[in-house]
PDB file of C-alpha atoms in Angstrom:
ATOM      1  CA  MET A 728      26.228  -5.046  37.789  1.00 50.00           C
ATOM      2  CA  THR A 729      23.191  -2.984  36.770  1.00 72.00           C
ATOM      3  CA  GLN A 730      24.169  -0.272  34.327  1.00 88.00           C
ATOM      4  CA  TRP A 731      20.937   1.718  34.723  1.00 93.00           C
ATOM      5  CA  ARG A 732      18.217   2.708  37.162  1.00 96.00           C
ATOM      6  CA  LEU A 733      14.486   3.265  36.646  1.00 97.00           C
ATOM      7  CA  ARG A 734      12.321   6.055  37.963  1.00 98.00           C
ATOM      8  CA  ARG A 735       8.992   7.665  37.204  1.00 98.00           C
ATOM      9  CA  ALA A 736       9.499  10.685  34.984  1.00 98.00           C
ATOM     10  CA  SER A 737       8.156  14.082  35.993  1.00 98.00           C
ATOM     11  CA  PRO A 738       7.173  16.889  33.625  1.00 98.00           C
ATOM     12  CA  ALA A 739      10.651  18.361  34.188  1.00 98.00           C
ATOM     13  CA  ASP A 740      12.136  15.188  32.649  1.00 98.00           C
ATOM     14  CA  ALA A 741      10.295  15.725  29.346  1.00 98.00           C
ATOM     15  CA  PRO A 742      13.349  17.001  27.410  1.00 98.00           C
ATOM     16  CA  ALA A 743      15.421  13.981  28.499  1.00 98.00           C
ATOM     17  CA  VAL A 744      12.668  11.515  27.611  1.00 98.00           C
ATOM     18  CA  ALA A 745      12.108  13.228  24.250  1.00 98.00           C
ATOM     19  CA  LEU A 746      15.822  12.972  23.519  1.00 98.00           C
ATOM     20  CA  VAL A 747      15.997   9.247  24.213  1.00 98.00           C
ATOM     21  CA  ALA A 748      12.673   8.741  22.376  1.00 98.00           C
ATOM     22  CA  GLY A 749      13.988  10.304  19.190  1.00 98.00           C
ATOM     23  CA  ALA A 750      17.371   8.620  19.384  1.00 98.00           C
ATOM     24  CA  SER A 751      15.953   5.175  20.132  1.00 97.00           C
ATOM     25  CA  PHE A 752      13.297   5.433  17.398  1.00 97.00           C
ATOM     26  CA  LEU A 753      15.981   6.422  14.904  1.00 97.00           C
ATOM     27  CA  ALA A 754      18.327   3.651  16.063  1.00 96.00           C
ATOM     28  CA  THR A 755      15.521   1.089  15.846  1.00 94.00           C
ATOM     29  CA  PHE A 756      14.102   2.028  12.464  1.00 95.00           C
ATOM     30  CA  ALA A 757      16.955   3.553  10.410  1.00 96.00           C
ATOM     31  CA  GLY A 758      17.284   1.391   7.310  1.00 94.00           C
ATOM     32  CA  ILE A 759      13.813  -0.087   7.880  1.00 93.00           C
ATOM     33  CA  LEU A 760      11.510   2.933   7.559  1.00 94.00           C
ATOM     34  CA  ASP A 761      11.894   5.973   5.328  1.00 95.00           C
ATOM     35  CA  GLY A 762      14.212   8.567   6.902  1.00 97.00           C
ATOM     36  CA  ALA A 763      11.879  11.503   6.262  1.00 97.00           C
ATOM     37  CA  ASP A 764       9.030   9.535   7.851  1.00 97.00           C
ATOM     38  CA  ILE A 765      11.169   8.856  10.931  1.00 97.00           C
ATOM     39  CA  VAL A 766      12.006  12.541  11.337  1.00 97.00           C
ATOM     40  CA  ALA A 767       8.376  13.618  10.844  1.00 97.00           C
ATOM     41  CA  HIS A 768       7.125  10.979  13.293  1.00 96.00           C
ATOM     42  CA  VAL A 769       9.608  11.874  16.018  1.00 97.00           C
ATOM     43  CA  THR A 770       8.984  15.600  15.562  1.00 96.00           C
ATOM     44  CA  ARG A 771       5.227  15.139  15.869  1.00 94.00           C
ATOM     45  CA  ASN A 772       5.004  12.377  18.497  1.00 95.00           C
ATOM     46  CA  SER A 773       8.087  12.650  20.700  1.00 97.00           C
ATOM     47  CA  SER A 774       8.354  16.328  21.536  1.00 97.00           C
ATOM     48  CA  PRO A 775       9.174  17.550  25.024  1.00 98.00           C
ATOM     49  CA  ALA A 776       5.647  19.043  25.169  1.00 97.00           C
ATOM     50  CA  ALA A 777       4.095  15.631  24.458  1.00 97.00           C
ATOM     51  CA  PHE A 778       6.136  13.952  27.177  1.00 98.00           C
ATOM     52  CA  GLU A 779       5.413  16.769  29.617  1.00 97.00           C
ATOM     53  CA  ALA A 780       1.672  16.246  29.064  1.00 97.00           C
ATOM     54  CA  TRP A 781       1.980  12.476  29.483  1.00 97.00           C
ATOM     55  CA  ALA A 782       4.109  12.840  32.627  1.00 97.00           C
ATOM     56  CA  GLN A 783       1.490  15.025  34.299  1.00 96.00           C
ATOM     57  CA  GLY A 784      -1.558  13.199  32.926  1.00 89.00           C
ATOM     58  CA  SER A 785      -3.632  11.083  35.277  1.00 87.00           C
ATOM     59  CA  GLY A 786      -4.109   8.283  32.714  1.00 88.00           C
ATOM     60  CA  SER A 787      -0.466   7.845  31.771  1.00 96.00           C
ATOM     61  CA  ILE A 788       2.884   6.957  33.301  1.00 98.00           C
ATOM     62  CA  VAL A 789       6.306   7.693  31.862  1.00 98.00           C
ATOM     63  CA  THR A 790       9.228   5.710  33.255  1.00 98.00           C
ATOM     64  CA  LEU A 791      12.760   6.861  32.549  1.00 98.00           C
ATOM     65  CA  ALA A 792      15.794   4.576  32.532  1.00 98.00           C
ATOM     66  CA  GLU A 793      19.031   6.347  33.370  1.00 97.00           C
ATOM     67  CA  HIS A 794      22.615   5.176  33.047  1.00 95.00           C
ATOM     68  CA  ALA A 795      24.058   4.469  36.500  1.00 92.00           C
ATOM     69  CA  ASP A 796      27.087   6.632  35.764  1.00 92.00           C
ATOM     70  CA  GLY A 797      25.940  10.211  35.140  1.00 94.00           C
ATOM     71  CA  ALA A 798      22.182   9.604  34.841  1.00 95.00           C
ATOM     72  CA  ALA A 799      22.036   9.991  31.038  1.00 96.00           C
ATOM     73  CA  PRO A 800      18.681   8.771  29.669  1.00 97.00           C
ATOM     74  CA  VAL A 801      19.036   5.327  28.033  1.00 97.00           C
ATOM     75  CA  GLY A 802      15.455   4.043  27.787  1.00 98.00           C
ATOM     76  CA  TYR A 803      11.854   4.666  28.700  1.00 98.00           C
ATOM     77  CA  THR A 804       8.295   3.382  28.712  1.00 98.00           C
ATOM     78  CA  LEU A 805       4.995   5.136  28.212  1.00 98.00           C
ATOM     79  CA  LEU A 806       1.720   3.732  29.547  1.00 98.00           C
ATOM     80  CA  THR A 807      -1.451   5.441  28.289  1.00 97.00           C
ATOM     81  CA  LEU A 808      -5.135   4.940  27.778  1.00 96.00           C
ATOM     82  CA  PRO A 809      -5.539   2.428  24.926  1.00 97.00           C
ATOM     83  CA  ASP A 810      -5.641   3.581  21.333  1.00 94.00           C
ATOM     84  CA  VAL A 811      -5.728   0.249  19.522  1.00 95.00           C
ATOM     85  CA  PRO A 812      -8.505  -1.158  17.289  1.00 95.00           C
ATOM     86  CA  ILE A 813      -9.487  -4.148  19.397  1.00 94.00           C
ATOM     87  CA  PRO A 814     -12.362  -4.589  21.847  1.00 95.00           C
ATOM     88  CA  GLY A 815     -11.396  -3.472  25.321  1.00 94.00           C
ATOM     89  CA  ASP A 816     -12.667  -2.089  28.582  1.00 94.00           C
ATOM     90  CA  ALA A 817     -11.732   0.222  31.438  1.00 94.00           C
ATOM     91  CA  HIS A 818      -9.295  -2.360  32.812  1.00 97.00           C
ATOM     92  CA  ASP A 819      -6.994  -2.121  29.770  1.00 98.00           C
ATOM     93  CA  ILE A 820      -3.916   0.055  29.414  1.00 98.00           C
ATOM     94  CA  GLU A 821      -1.569   0.445  26.483  1.00 98.00           C
ATOM     95  CA  LEU A 822       2.180   0.156  26.649  1.00 98.00           C
ATOM     96  CA  ARG A 823       2.468   2.750  23.910  1.00 97.00           C
ATOM     97  CA  ARG A 824       6.245   2.812  23.969  1.00 97.00           C
ATOM     98  CA  ILE A 825       9.132   0.796  25.318  1.00 97.00           C
ATOM     99  CA  TYR A 826      12.565   1.642  23.941  1.00 96.00           C
ATOM    100  CA  THR A 827      16.218   1.405  24.939  1.00 96.00           C
ATOM    101  CA  LEU A 828      19.287   2.886  23.336  1.00 96.00           C
ATOM    102  CA  PRO A 829      21.685   0.384  21.733  1.00 94.00           C
ATOM    103  CA  LEU A 830      24.252   0.781  24.541  1.00 92.00           C
ATOM    104  CA  ALA A 831      21.687  -0.577  27.023  1.00 92.00           C
ATOM    105  CA  GLN A 832      20.530  -3.512  24.907  1.00 90.00           C
ATOM    106  CA  GLY A 833      21.510  -6.898  26.256  1.00 90.00           C
ATOM    107  CA  THR A 834      21.715  -5.609  29.841  1.00 93.00           C
ATOM    108  CA  GLY A 835      18.244  -6.732  30.917  1.00 95.00           C
ATOM    109  CA  LEU A 836      16.890  -3.193  30.709  1.00 97.00           C
ATOM    110  CA  GLY A 837      14.040  -4.095  28.332  1.00 96.00           C
ATOM    111  CA  LYS A 838      12.817  -6.809  30.664  1.00 96.00           C
ATOM    112  CA  ALA A 839      13.140  -4.483  33.683  1.00 97.00           C
ATOM    113  CA  LEU A 840      11.193  -1.731  31.897  1.00 98.00           C
ATOM    114  CA  LEU A 841       8.463  -4.223  30.998  1.00 98.00           C
ATOM    115  CA  ALA A 842       8.271  -5.508  34.588  1.00 98.00           C
ATOM    116  CA  ARG A 843       8.004  -1.944  35.881  1.00 98.00           C
ATOM    117  CA  ALA A 844       5.260  -1.142  33.344  1.00 98.00           C
ATOM    118  CA  ILE A 845       3.311  -4.210  34.476  1.00 98.00           C
ATOM    119  CA  ASP A 846       3.676  -3.205  38.134  1.00 98.00           C
ATOM    120  CA  ASP A 847       2.562   0.353  37.342  1.00 97.00           C
ATOM    121  CA  ALA A 848      -0.415  -0.890  35.320  1.00 97.00           C
ATOM    122  CA  ARG A 849      -1.511  -3.162  38.158  1.00 97.00           C
ATOM    123  CA  ALA A 850      -1.178  -0.265  40.623  1.00 96.00           C
ATOM    124  CA  LEU A 851      -3.643   1.652  38.411  1.00 95.00           C
ATOM    125  CA  GLY A 852      -6.085  -1.264  38.657  1.00 96.00           C
ATOM    126  CA  ARG A 853      -5.517  -2.469  35.084  1.00 97.00           C
ATOM    127  CA  ARG A 854      -5.810  -6.130  34.170  1.00 98.00           C
ATOM    128  CA  ARG A 855      -4.645  -6.239  30.564  1.00 98.00           C
ATOM    129  CA  LEU A 856      -1.665  -4.683  28.848  1.00 98.00           C
ATOM    130  CA  LEU A 857      -1.974  -3.889  25.122  1.00 98.00           C
ATOM    131  CA  LEU A 858       0.681  -2.795  22.638  1.00 98.00           C
ATOM    132  CA  GLY A 859       1.266  -2.373  18.937  1.00 97.00           C
ATOM    133  CA  VAL A 860       4.464  -3.318  17.132  1.00 97.00           C
ATOM    134  CA  LEU A 861       5.622  -3.143  13.528  1.00 96.00           C
ATOM    135  CA  GLY A 862       4.566  -6.486  12.055  1.00 96.00           C
ATOM    136  CA  ARG A 863       7.938  -7.128  10.439  1.00 94.00           C
ATOM    137  CA  ASN A 864       9.940  -6.275  13.578  1.00 94.00           C
ATOM    138  CA  ALA A 865      10.813  -9.879  14.387  1.00 94.00           C
ATOM    139  CA  ARG A 866      13.139  -8.995  17.266  1.00 91.00           C
ATOM    140  CA  ALA A 867      10.512  -6.973  19.145  1.00 94.00           C
ATOM    141  CA  ARG A 868       7.770  -9.507  18.425  1.00 97.00           C
ATOM    142  CA  ALA A 869       9.934 -12.319  19.808  1.00 97.00           C
ATOM    143  CA  PHE A 870      10.602 -10.262  22.960  1.00 96.00           C
ATOM    144  CA  TYR A 871       6.888  -9.697  23.559  1.00 97.00           C
ATOM    145  CA  GLU A 872       5.977 -13.316  22.862  1.00 98.00           C
ATOM    146  CA  ARG A 873       8.702 -14.547  25.247  1.00 97.00           C
ATOM    147  CA  ASN A 874       7.144 -12.277  27.863  1.00 97.00           C
ATOM    148  CA  GLY A 875       3.604 -13.641  27.632  1.00 98.00           C
ATOM    149  CA  PHE A 876       1.987 -11.447  24.970  1.00 98.00           C
ATOM    150  CA  ALA A 877      -0.322 -12.969  22.354  1.00 98.00           C
ATOM    151  CA  MET A 878      -1.604 -11.486  19.116  1.00 97.00           C
ATOM    152  CA  ALA A 879      -4.967  -9.806  19.576  1.00 98.00           C
ATOM    153  CA  GLY A 880      -5.374  -7.988  16.260  1.00 97.00           C
ATOM    154  CA  SER A 881      -3.735  -5.753  13.702  1.00 97.00           C
ATOM    155  CA  ARG A 882      -3.809  -2.149  12.556  1.00 97.00           C
ATOM    156  CA  GLN A 883      -2.237   0.220  10.145  1.00 96.00           C
ATOM    157  CA  TYR A 884      -0.038   2.786  11.843  1.00 93.00           C
ATOM    158  CA  ARG A 885       1.106   6.061  10.312  1.00 94.00           C
ATOM    159  CA  VAL A 886       4.760   7.022  10.566  1.00 95.00           C
ATOM    160  CA  GLY A 887       5.314  10.299   8.761  1.00 94.00           C
ATOM    161  CA  ALA A 888       3.581  10.063   5.393  1.00 95.00           C
ATOM    162  CA  SER A 889       3.543   6.254   5.241  1.00 95.00           C
ATOM    163  CA  LEU A 890       1.262   3.558   6.637  1.00 95.00           C
ATOM    164  CA  TYR A 891       2.767   0.419   8.134  1.00 94.00           C
ATOM    165  CA  ASP A 892       1.173  -2.843   9.231  1.00 96.00           C
ATOM    166  CA  ASP A 893       1.309  -3.387  12.983  1.00 97.00           C
ATOM    167  CA  VAL A 894       0.444  -6.356  15.122  1.00 97.00           C
ATOM    168  CA  VAL A 895      -1.525  -5.638  18.297  1.00 98.00           C
ATOM    169  CA  TYR A 896      -0.590  -7.772  21.293  1.00 98.00           C
ATOM    170  CA  ALA A 897      -2.341  -8.313  24.626  1.00 98.00           C
ATOM    171  CA  ARG A 898      -1.297  -9.820  27.927  1.00 98.00           C
ATOM    172  CA  THR A 899      -3.328 -10.377  31.059  1.00 98.00           C
ATOM    173  CA  ILE A 900      -1.497  -8.930  34.050  1.00 97.00           C
TER     174      ILE A 900
END
């Protein structure tokens, strides 16, 4: 039985998306990245105001995953205009974020969120999906590679006061 449902987030959903964004980033990177960097990153990049702007922006789509019982937020994706250091064109879009809370992991939610992001990107006329991931995040990298992504480059990505090495992936859609 599906334990969640997906829907496009509206600006009114920004506080819920920000909550799951902060919680999922913390759950993913606690013990891997510096705690102060995590807090600074979430404060700066996952505020309700940021998600409100993305939800109403014409070049972005926020999808919210909700628990089937009570509609608590348990995951989300964010599609935006690309901000990765690889050659691209107007047919590219970036899957800037895809996260689930630990209670939803292993339920197929990650794969469903990715499929929805691909469908949404195609509906916008995009032909290639780009994303960046922490280079040493073997679990996430394996997920993307199993789902047809190939390395397209690298970058350094700032989280708080620290720089981390990311891998940039691409997938034709």
